[in-house]
Coordinates of C-alpha atoms and ligand atoms in Angstrom, one line a residue:
X23 CA 78.7 -34.7 46.1
X24 CA 75.9 -37.4 46.8
X25 CA 75.3 -35.9 50.3
X26 CA 75.3 -32.4 49.4
X27 CA 72.4 -33.1 46.4
X28 CA 70.8 -35.3 49.3
X29 CA 71.0 -32.3 51.2
X30 CA 69.3 -30.2 48.7
X31 CA 66.3 -32.4 48.1
X32 CA 65.3 -32.5 51.4
X33 CA 65.5 -28.4 51.5
X34 CA 63.1 -27.7 48.8
X35 CA 60.6 -26.3 51.1
X36 CA 63.0 -24.2 53.1
X37 CA 64.0 -23.2 49.1
X38 CA 60.4 -22.1 47.9
X39 CA 60.1 -20.0 51.2
X40 CA 62.9 -17.7 50.9
X41 CA 62.2 -17.5 47.0
X42 CA 59.1 -16.0 48.2
X43 CA 60.6 -14.1 50.5
X44 CA 62.7 -12.5 47.9
X45 CA 59.8 -12.2 45.5
X46 CA 57.7 -10.1 47.9
X47 CA 60.1 -7.3 47.8
X48 CA 59.3 -5.1 44.8
X49 CA 63.0 -3.9 43.6
X50 CA 61.9 -2.0 40.1
X51 CA 64.9 -0.7 39.3
X52 CA 63.6 1.7 37.0
X53 CA 61.6 3.4 39.0
X54 CA 62.9 6.2 41.5
X55 CA 59.8 5.6 43.7
X56 CA 61.1 1.9 44.5
X57 CA 64.4 2.5 45.2
X58 CA 64.4 1.9 49.0
X59 CA 62.7 -1.6 47.8
X60 CA 65.8 -1.9 45.4
X61 CA 67.9 -1.8 48.4
X62 CA 65.7 -4.2 50.8
X63 CA 66.6 -6.6 48.2
X64 CA 69.8 -5.9 48.4
X65 CA 70.1 -6.7 52.2
X66 CA 68.1 -9.8 52.1
X67 CA 70.5 -11.4 49.9
X68 CA 73.5 -10.2 51.9
X69 CA 71.7 -11.5 54.9
X70 CA 71.2 -14.8 53.2
X71 CA 75.1 -14.6 52.2
X72 CA 76.1 -13.8 56.1
X73 CA 73.7 -16.4 57.3
X74 CA 75.8 -19.1 55.8
X75 CA 78.8 -17.6 57.2
X76 CA 80.1 -15.5 54.3
X77 CA 81.4 -11.9 54.8
X78 CA 79.0 -10.4 52.4
X79 CA 79.0 -6.6 51.9
X80 CA 77.1 -4.0 49.9
X81 CA 78.8 -1.5 47.9
X82 CA 77.5 2.0 47.4
X83 CA 77.2 3.3 43.9
X84 CA 75.8 6.3 42.2
X85 CA 72.7 4.0 41.6
X86 CA 71.5 1.0 43.0
X87 CA 74.0 -1.1 45.3
X88 CA 76.3 -4.0 44.1
X89 CA 76.5 -7.1 46.9
X90 CA 80.0 -8.9 46.9
X91 CA 80.7 -11.9 48.9
X92 CA 82.9 -14.8 48.5
X93 CA 83.9 -18.2 49.9
X94 CA 87.0 -18.9 51.5
X95 CA 89.9 -19.6 48.7
X96 CA 90.7 -22.8 47.7
X97 CA 94.4 -23.3 46.5
X98 CA 95.0 -25.4 43.7
X99 CA 91.2 -24.9 42.2
X100 CA 89.9 -22.3 39.9
X101 CA 87.6 -19.8 41.1
X102 CA 84.1 -19.3 39.8
X103 CA 82.7 -15.6 40.0
X104 CA 78.4 -16.0 40.1
X105 CA 77.2 -12.8 38.5
X106 CA 73.3 -12.3 38.5
X107 CA 71.2 -9.1 39.4
X108 CA 67.8 -8.7 42.3
X109 CA 66.9 -6.0 40.4
X110 CA 63.4 -6.9 38.2
X111 CA 61.4 -5.2 35.4
X112 CA 58.7 -2.6 36.0
X113 CA 55.3 -5.0 37.0
X114 CA 52.9 -2.9 34.1
X115 CA 50.6 -3.6 33.1
X116 CA 49.1 -4.3 36.5
X117 CA 45.6 -5.5 35.1
X118 CA 47.2 -8.2 33.5
X119 CA 48.2 -10.1 36.3
X120 CA 46.3 -13.1 37.6
X121 CA 47.7 -12.6 40.6
X122 CA 49.7 -9.1 42.0
X123 CA 53.1 -9.1 41.1
X124 CA 54.6 -8.8 44.1
X125 CA 52.4 -11.7 46.1
X126 CA 53.7 -14.5 44.8
X127 CA 51.6 -17.5 43.9
X128 CA 52.2 -21.1 43.3
X129 CA 50.1 -22.4 40.5
X130 CA 50.8 -25.8 39.2
X131 CA 54.2 -26.3 40.2
X132 CA 55.5 -22.6 39.2
X133 CA 55.5 -19.6 41.3
X134 CA 54.2 -16.7 39.8
X135 CA 55.8 -12.9 40.5
X136 CA 57.9 -10.3 38.8
X137 CA 61.3 -11.5 39.1
X138 CA 60.7 -15.1 39.5
X139 CA 62.7 -16.5 36.9
X140 CA 64.5 -13.1 35.8
X141 CA 66.5 -13.3 38.0
X142 CA 65.9 -13.6 41.5
X143 CA 64.6 -17.5 41.2
X144 CA 68.1 -18.2 39.1
X145 CA 70.4 -16.0 40.9
X146 CA 69.3 -18.1 43.8
X147 CA 70.4 -21.1 43.1
X148 CA 73.9 -20.8 43.2
X149 CA 73.2 -18.6 46.7
X150 CA 71.4 -22.1 47.9
X151 CA 74.3 -24.6 46.1
X152 CA 77.1 -22.6 48.0
X153 CA 75.0 -22.8 51.6
X154 CA 74.4 -26.6 50.7
X155 CA 78.2 -27.3 50.1
X156 CA 79.0 -25.2 53.4
X157 CA 76.4 -27.1 55.4
X158 CA 77.1 -30.4 54.4
X159 CA 81.3 -30.5 53.8
X160 CA 82.0 -27.2 55.5
X161 CA 83.9 -25.9 52.3
X162 CA 82.9 -25.2 48.7
X163 CA 85.2 -27.5 46.2
X164 CA 86.4 -24.3 44.9
X165 CA 86.3 -20.4 45.6
X166 CA 82.9 -18.9 44.7
X167 CA 82.7 -15.1 44.2
X168 CA 79.5 -13.5 44.4
X169 CA 78.6 -10.2 42.6
X170 CA 75.1 -9.7 42.7
X171 CA 73.8 -6.1 41.0
X172 CA 70.5 -4.1 40.9
X173 CA 70.9 -2.3 37.9
X174 CA 70.8 -5.0 35.5
X175 CA 67.5 -4.2 34.4
X176 CA 68.5 -0.3 33.3
X177 CA 71.7 -1.2 31.5
X178 CA 74.2 -1.5 34.7
X179 CA 75.2 1.5 34.6
X180 CA 77.5 1.6 37.7
X181 CA 78.9 -2.1 37.4
X182 CA 81.5 -1.5 35.0
X183 CA 83.3 1.1 37.4
X184 CA 83.1 -1.4 40.2
X185 CA 84.4 -4.3 38.2
X186 CA 87.3 -1.9 36.6
X187 CA 88.6 -0.9 40.1
X188 CA 88.1 -4.1 41.6
X189 CA 89.9 -6.4 38.7
X190 CA 92.2 -7.9 41.2
X191 CA 89.8 -9.0 43.7
X192 CA 87.4 -10.3 41.1
X193 CA 90.2 -12.5 39.7
X194 CA 88.5 -16.0 38.2
X195 CA 88.7 -18.1 35.6
X196 CA 84.9 -18.5 34.9
X197 CA 81.9 -16.2 35.4
X198 CA 78.7 -18.1 36.0
X199 CA 75.5 -16.4 35.0
X200 CA 72.1 -17.9 35.3
X201 CA 69.3 -15.4 33.3
X202 CA 68.8 -17.1 30.8
X203 CA 66.3 -20.3 29.3
X204 CA 66.3 -23.8 28.7
X205 CA 65.6 -24.5 25.1
X206 CA 62.4 -26.2 25.9
X207 CA 60.7 -28.1 28.8
X208 CA 63.1 -31.1 29.0
X209 CA 65.6 -29.7 26.9
X210 CA 68.5 -28.0 28.8
X211 CA 70.7 -25.5 27.6
X212 CA 74.2 -23.8 27.7
X213 CA 73.9 -20.4 25.8
X214 CA 77.3 -19.2 24.3
X215 CA 75.8 -15.9 22.5
X216 CA 73.9 -13.0 23.3
X217 CA 72.6 -10.1 21.7
X218 CA 73.8 -6.5 22.4
X219 CA 71.2 -3.9 22.1
X220 CA 71.2 -0.2 21.7
X221 CA 68.3 1.8 23.2
X222 CA 66.7 4.8 22.4
X223 CA 64.1 7.4 22.6
X224 CA 62.8 10.2 20.5
X225 CA 61.1 13.4 21.3
X226 CA 59.6 15.5 18.9
X227 CA 57.7 18.6 19.4
X228 CA 55.7 21.0 17.3
X229 CA 53.5 24.1 18.6
X230 CA 53.4 25.3 22.0
X231 CA 50.3 23.5 23.1
X232 CA 47.8 21.4 22.1
X233 CA 45.5 22.4 19.4
X234 CA 42.1 22.2 18.3
X235 CA 42.5 20.1 15.1
X236 CA 40.0 21.7 13.0
X237 CA 41.3 25.2 13.7
X238 CA 44.6 24.1 12.8
X239 CA 45.1 21.1 11.4
X240 CA 46.5 21.1 8.0
X241 CA 47.9 24.5 8.6
X242 CA 50.4 23.2 11.2
X243 CA 53.0 20.6 11.5
X244 CA 51.6 17.5 13.5
X245 CA 54.2 16.0 15.8
X246 CA 52.3 12.3 16.1
X247 CA 51.7 12.4 12.0
X248 CA 55.7 13.3 11.8
X249 CA 57.0 10.2 14.3
X250 CA 54.9 7.6 12.3
X251 CA 56.3 8.7 9.3
X252 CA 59.7 9.0 11.0
X253 CA 59.2 5.3 12.6
X254 CA 57.5 3.7 9.6
X255 CA 60.5 4.5 7.3
X256 CA 63.3 2.7 9.7
X257 CA 62.0 -0.9 9.1
X258 CA 60.8 -1.9 5.6
X259 CA 58.5 -4.6 4.4
X260 CA 61.1 -7.6 3.9
X261 CA 62.1 -6.9 7.6
X262 CA 65.3 -5.0 7.3
X263 CA 66.1 -2.0 9.2
X264 CA 66.4 1.1 6.6
X265 CA 69.5 3.0 8.3
X266 CA 72.4 3.2 6.1
X267 CA 75.6 1.9 7.6
X268 CA 73.3 -0.5 10.0
X269 CA 74.4 -3.5 8.7
X270 CA 77.9 -2.9 7.9
X271 CA 79.7 -4.4 10.5
X272 CA 77.3 -7.5 11.1
X273 CA 78.7 -10.7 11.7
X274 CA 77.0 -13.0 9.5
X275 CA 75.9 -16.8 10.1
X276 CA 78.3 -19.3 9.3
X277 CA 76.9 -22.2 7.6
X278 CA 77.7 -24.6 10.5
X279 CA 75.7 -22.7 12.8
X280 CA 72.5 -22.3 10.8
X281 CA 72.9 -26.2 10.3
X282 CA 72.9 -26.7 14.2
X283 CA 70.0 -24.0 14.5
X284 CA 68.2 -25.9 11.9
X285 CA 69.0 -29.4 13.9
X286 CA 67.7 -28.2 17.1
X287 CA 63.8 -29.6 18.0
X288 CA 62.2 -26.1 17.3
X289 CA 58.0 -26.4 17.2
X290 CA 56.8 -23.3 15.4
X291 CA 53.5 -24.6 15.6
X292 CA 53.5 -24.4 19.2
X293 CA 55.7 -21.2 19.6
X294 CA 52.8 -19.5 17.6
X295 CA 50.2 -21.2 19.8
X296 CA 52.2 -19.8 22.7
X297 CA 52.1 -16.4 21.5
X298 CA 48.3 -16.5 20.1
X299 CA 50.0 -15.3 16.8
X300 CA 48.7 -17.1 13.6
X301 CA 51.6 -16.2 11.6
X302 CA 55.6 -15.3 12.1
X303 CA 56.9 -12.2 11.1
X304 CA 60.9 -10.8 10.5
X305 CA 63.6 -10.0 8.4
X306 CA 63.4 -12.2 5.1
X307 CA 65.5 -15.1 4.0
X308 CA 66.1 -16.3 8.0
X309 CA 64.6 -18.8 10.1
X310 CA 62.8 -17.9 13.6
X311 CA 65.6 -18.9 15.3
X312 CA 68.4 -17.1 13.5
X313 CA 66.2 -13.8 13.2
X314 CA 65.6 -14.2 17.2
X315 CA 69.3 -15.1 18.3
X316 CA 71.6 -13.7 15.3
X317 CA 69.9 -11.1 13.1
X318 CA 69.9 -7.6 14.6
X319 CA 66.5 -5.9 15.0
X320 CA 64.8 -2.2 15.4
X321 CA 61.6 -2.9 17.8
X322 CA 58.7 0.2 19.3
X323 CA 59.5 -0.2 23.1
X324 CA 56.7 2.4 23.2
X325 CA 54.5 5.4 22.2
X326 CA 53.1 8.7 23.6
X327 CA 51.4 11.1 21.5
X328 CA 47.9 12.8 22.0
X329 CA 44.5 12.0 23.6
X330 CA 44.8 8.8 25.2
X331 CA 41.2 9.1 27.5
X332 CA 37.7 7.7 27.0
X333 CA 35.9 8.9 23.4
X334 CA 37.1 11.2 21.0
X335 CA 39.2 14.4 21.2
X336 CA 40.0 16.8 18.2
X337 CA 43.2 17.6 19.0
X338 CA 46.5 18.4 17.7
X339 CA 49.1 17.4 20.1
X340 CA 52.0 19.4 20.8
X341 CA 54.6 16.6 21.5
X342 CA 55.1 13.1 20.2
X343 CA 57.9 10.8 21.5
X344 CA 58.6 7.0 21.2
X345 CA 60.7 4.5 23.0
X346 CA 62.4 2.0 20.6
X347 CA 65.8 -0.2 21.0
X348 CA 68.0 -2.3 18.3
X349 CA 69.0 -5.5 19.0
X350 CA 72.7 -6.0 17.6
X351 CA 74.7 -8.8 16.9
X352 CA 78.3 -9.8 17.3
X353 CA 81.0 -7.0 15.9
X354 CA 78.2 -3.8 15.9
X355 CA 79.4 -1.2 17.7
X356 CA 76.4 0.4 19.6
X357 CA 77.8 4.1 19.6
X358 CA 78.3 3.8 15.5
X359 CA 74.4 2.5 15.5
X360 CA 73.8 5.5 17.4
X361 CA 75.4 7.9 15.1
X362 CA 73.9 5.8 12.0
X363 CA 70.5 6.4 13.3
X364 CA 70.8 10.1 14.2
X365 CA 71.9 11.0 10.8
X366 CA 69.2 9.1 9.5
X367 CA 66.5 10.3 11.5
X368 CA 67.4 14.1 10.9
X369 CA 67.1 13.5 7.3
X370 CA 63.4 12.1 8.0
X371 CA 62.5 15.0 10.3
X372 CA 59.4 16.9 8.8
X373 CA 59.8 21.2 8.5
X374 CA 58.2 22.7 11.6
X375 CA 59.2 19.8 14.4
X376 CA 62.0 19.8 16.5
X377 CA 63.9 16.8 17.8
X378 CA 65.6 15.2 20.4
X379 CA 67.1 11.9 20.5
X380 CA 68.0 10.5 24.1
X381 CA 70.8 7.6 23.4
X382 CA 69.9 5.2 26.7
X383 CA 72.1 2.3 27.3
X384 CA 73.8 0.4 24.6
X385 CA 76.2 -2.7 24.9
X386 CA 77.7 -5.1 22.2
X387 CA 76.3 -8.7 21.4
X388 CA 78.6 -12.0 22.5
X389 CA 79.3 -14.8 21.3
X390 CA 81.7 -17.6 23.2
X391 CA 84.4 -19.9 22.4
X392 CA 82.6 -23.8 22.2
X393 CA 86.0 -25.2 23.3
X394 CA 86.1 -23.9 26.8
X395 CA 86.7 -26.6 29.4
X396 CA 84.8 -24.8 31.6
X397 CA 81.5 -25.3 28.8
X398 CA 82.4 -29.1 28.8
X399 CA 82.4 -28.9 32.9
X400 CA 79.3 -27.0 33.0
X401 CA 77.8 -29.2 30.6
X402 CA 78.4 -32.4 33.1
X403 CA 76.9 -30.5 35.7
X404 CA 73.9 -29.5 33.9
X405 CA 73.4 -33.1 33.0
X406 CA 73.7 -33.9 36.8
X407 CA 71.1 -31.5 37.6
X408 CA 68.5 -31.8 34.9
X409 CA 69.0 -35.7 33.9
X410 CA 69.6 -34.5 29.9
X411 CA 72.8 -33.5 28.4
X412 CA 72.5 -29.8 27.5
X413 CA 72.4 -28.4 23.4
X414 CA 74.4 -25.2 22.9
X415 CA 71.8 -22.2 21.8
X416 CA 72.4 -18.7 21.2
X417 CA 69.5 -16.1 22.8
X418 CA 68.2 -12.7 21.6
X419 CA 67.9 -11.2 25.2
X420 CA 71.0 -9.0 26.0
X421 CA 73.4 -9.4 29.2
X422 CA 75.2 -5.8 28.9
X423 CA 77.7 -6.6 31.6
X424 CA 78.9 -9.4 29.8
X425 CA 81.7 -8.3 27.4
X426 CA 83.2 -6.5 30.4
X427 CA 83.7 -9.5 32.5
X428 CA 85.3 -11.4 29.5
X429 CA 87.6 -8.7 28.6
X430 CA 88.3 -7.0 31.8
X431 CA 88.9 -10.6 33.7
X432 CA 89.8 -12.8 30.8
X433 CA 87.4 -15.3 32.2
X434 CA 85.1 -17.7 30.5
X435 CA 81.5 -16.8 30.9
X436 CA 79.1 -19.9 31.2
X437 CA 75.4 -18.9 30.5
X438 CA 73.6 -21.7 32.5
X439 CA 69.8 -20.4 31.8
X440 CA 67.4 -22.7 34.1
X441 CA 64.1 -20.8 32.8
X442 CA 62.0 -21.4 30.0
X443 CA 60.5 -19.4 26.9
X444 CA 57.4 -19.0 28.2
X445 CA 58.1 -17.7 31.6
X446 CA 57.2 -14.3 30.7
X447 CA 60.1 -12.3 32.1
X448 CA 59.3 -8.5 31.3
X449 CA 55.6 -9.6 30.8
X450 CA 52.7 -9.8 33.1
X451 CA 52.5 -13.3 34.7
X452 CA 56.2 -13.9 34.9
X453 CA 57.0 -17.3 36.3
X454 CA 59.1 -19.8 37.6
X455 CA 59.0 -23.9 37.4
X456 CA 59.8 -24.7 40.9
X457 CA 61.3 -28.2 39.4
X458 CA 63.2 -26.0 37.6
X459 CA 64.6 -24.0 40.4
X460 CA 65.0 -27.4 42.6
X461 CA 67.1 -28.6 39.4
X462 CA 68.9 -25.2 39.2
X463 CA 70.4 -25.9 42.4
X464 CA 71.5 -29.5 42.2
X465 CA 73.2 -28.4 38.6
X466 CA 74.8 -25.9 40.6
X467 CA 75.9 -27.8 43.1
X468 CA 77.5 -30.1 40.4
X469 CA 79.2 -27.5 38.9
X470 CA 81.5 -26.4 41.7
X471 CA 82.4 -30.0 42.0
X472 CA 83.2 -30.3 37.9
X473 CA 84.9 -27.1 37.6
X474 CA 86.9 -27.5 40.9
X475 CA 88.6 -30.5 39.1
X476 CA 90.0 -28.3 36.0
X477 CA 93.6 -27.7 36.4
X478 CA 94.0 -23.8 36.4
Ligands
LIG19 N1 67.4 -12.4 31.9 C1 67.7 -11.1 30.8 C2 68.6 -11.4 29.5 C3 67.9 -12.5 28.9 C4 66.7 -13.1 28.5 C5 68.8 -13.0 27.9 C6 66.1 -14.0 27.8 C7 68.5 -14.1 27.4 C8 67.1 -14.8 27.0 C9 68.1 -10.0 31.3 O1 67.5 -9.5 32.4 C10 67.3 -8.9 30.6 O2 66.2 -8.8 30.3 N2 68.2 -7.9 30.1 C11 67.6 -6.5 29.1 C12 68.9 -6.0 28.9 C13 68.5 -4.4 28.6 C14 67.5 -3.8 30.0 C15 69.8 -3.1 28.9 C16 67.3 -7.3 28.1 O3 67.7 -8.2 27.2 O4 66.0 -6.6 27.5
LIG20 ZN1 67.6 -10.9 33.9

């Protein structure tokens, strides 16, 4: 083990160079214009795994390819499956990046690029740790299987099908995912809960084309006005989502969990400063961590209507649309939430306006049991990499496929986040600390050793 860690320490520069290479590929899964680049990123990961002697194959799907590889079986030891993604979010708004999103730049020990933390940098830690074991010991202490996909950022549409068709091949005792965050710098964490998601697009149409707002305004329903009225009615002053039925199945926070959240070293002033806001907001009666990790929400993600150019234009727009999503907590069913929403929007629709509601991806939230021996082994490995025992946290983001892994493979899911809360995933100037990258590779190498000791 010590030799593996020394080997990793000695290869810091090579690891960083590899990450930078992968970050140069604009693998934006949401935009069809980047499909060839998404494939190129998959092939890059495939070559890296093949380079260390693993058979790695690209599986074609109706969308972007899935990369599958495995190290040799180790009889008697459990099997770990690494899940990660090589696709990234769109880089917009481009003019807010200090250096271009696909020209990785290192400043102050951090690499800045789209995908740096989410998830290329984090995913690569497990690839490099397996490479280190193979180079030093000629074997990994347990069998590691890799499922690296290219559609996580668009809801993992085709991955479920692959998992269902390959349950035997993918059989494992635990699933390892590094696509979350540490609690704070110097406070590593293991995440035992994530929120789910239900994503929607609401399209309203009025007259057949844009109209003069003086000639027609007041006499014809305005889709932009209608949209703001509808959306405005969905969340009240107290931060409650105003959709009948929305809270019906919500799993309430236990007193014990509330106490544990409250005991974490959360610095609210620093959090406000990080975001440059003078006040925080959210559902009444809950703390900031409770609101972000364990309460459901509704947030508008994008709004489009009318004139967006320079100066003023007196126009009554023919169309208005919004993209918005609910973050869900365990027990809430995305399909049921969608039905409740549709009903409410129909009630709120103004006369003279037509409505179309598109349901994009949905996934339920999760909470994992804390008693798992795999989780305890992971805590020891995180300590080996980061020099400090992790705290156990929940987080507000979603990894849609986590439930499917747990249900289908009956495996414990380990969410070992190496990122930081201010790494700017999905935002301009996304980054990943090269120290965290390096520590993540060390922790991952230690993880294989720790997990291998668990009796199956
Ligand atoms: N890495 C994130 C998920 C995440 C971020 C979990 C921070 C916990 C903390 C992941 O890549 C992601 O962004 N997922 C999407 C899923 C969606 C597109 C279905 C999300 O949460 O918005
Ligand atoms: Zn991610």
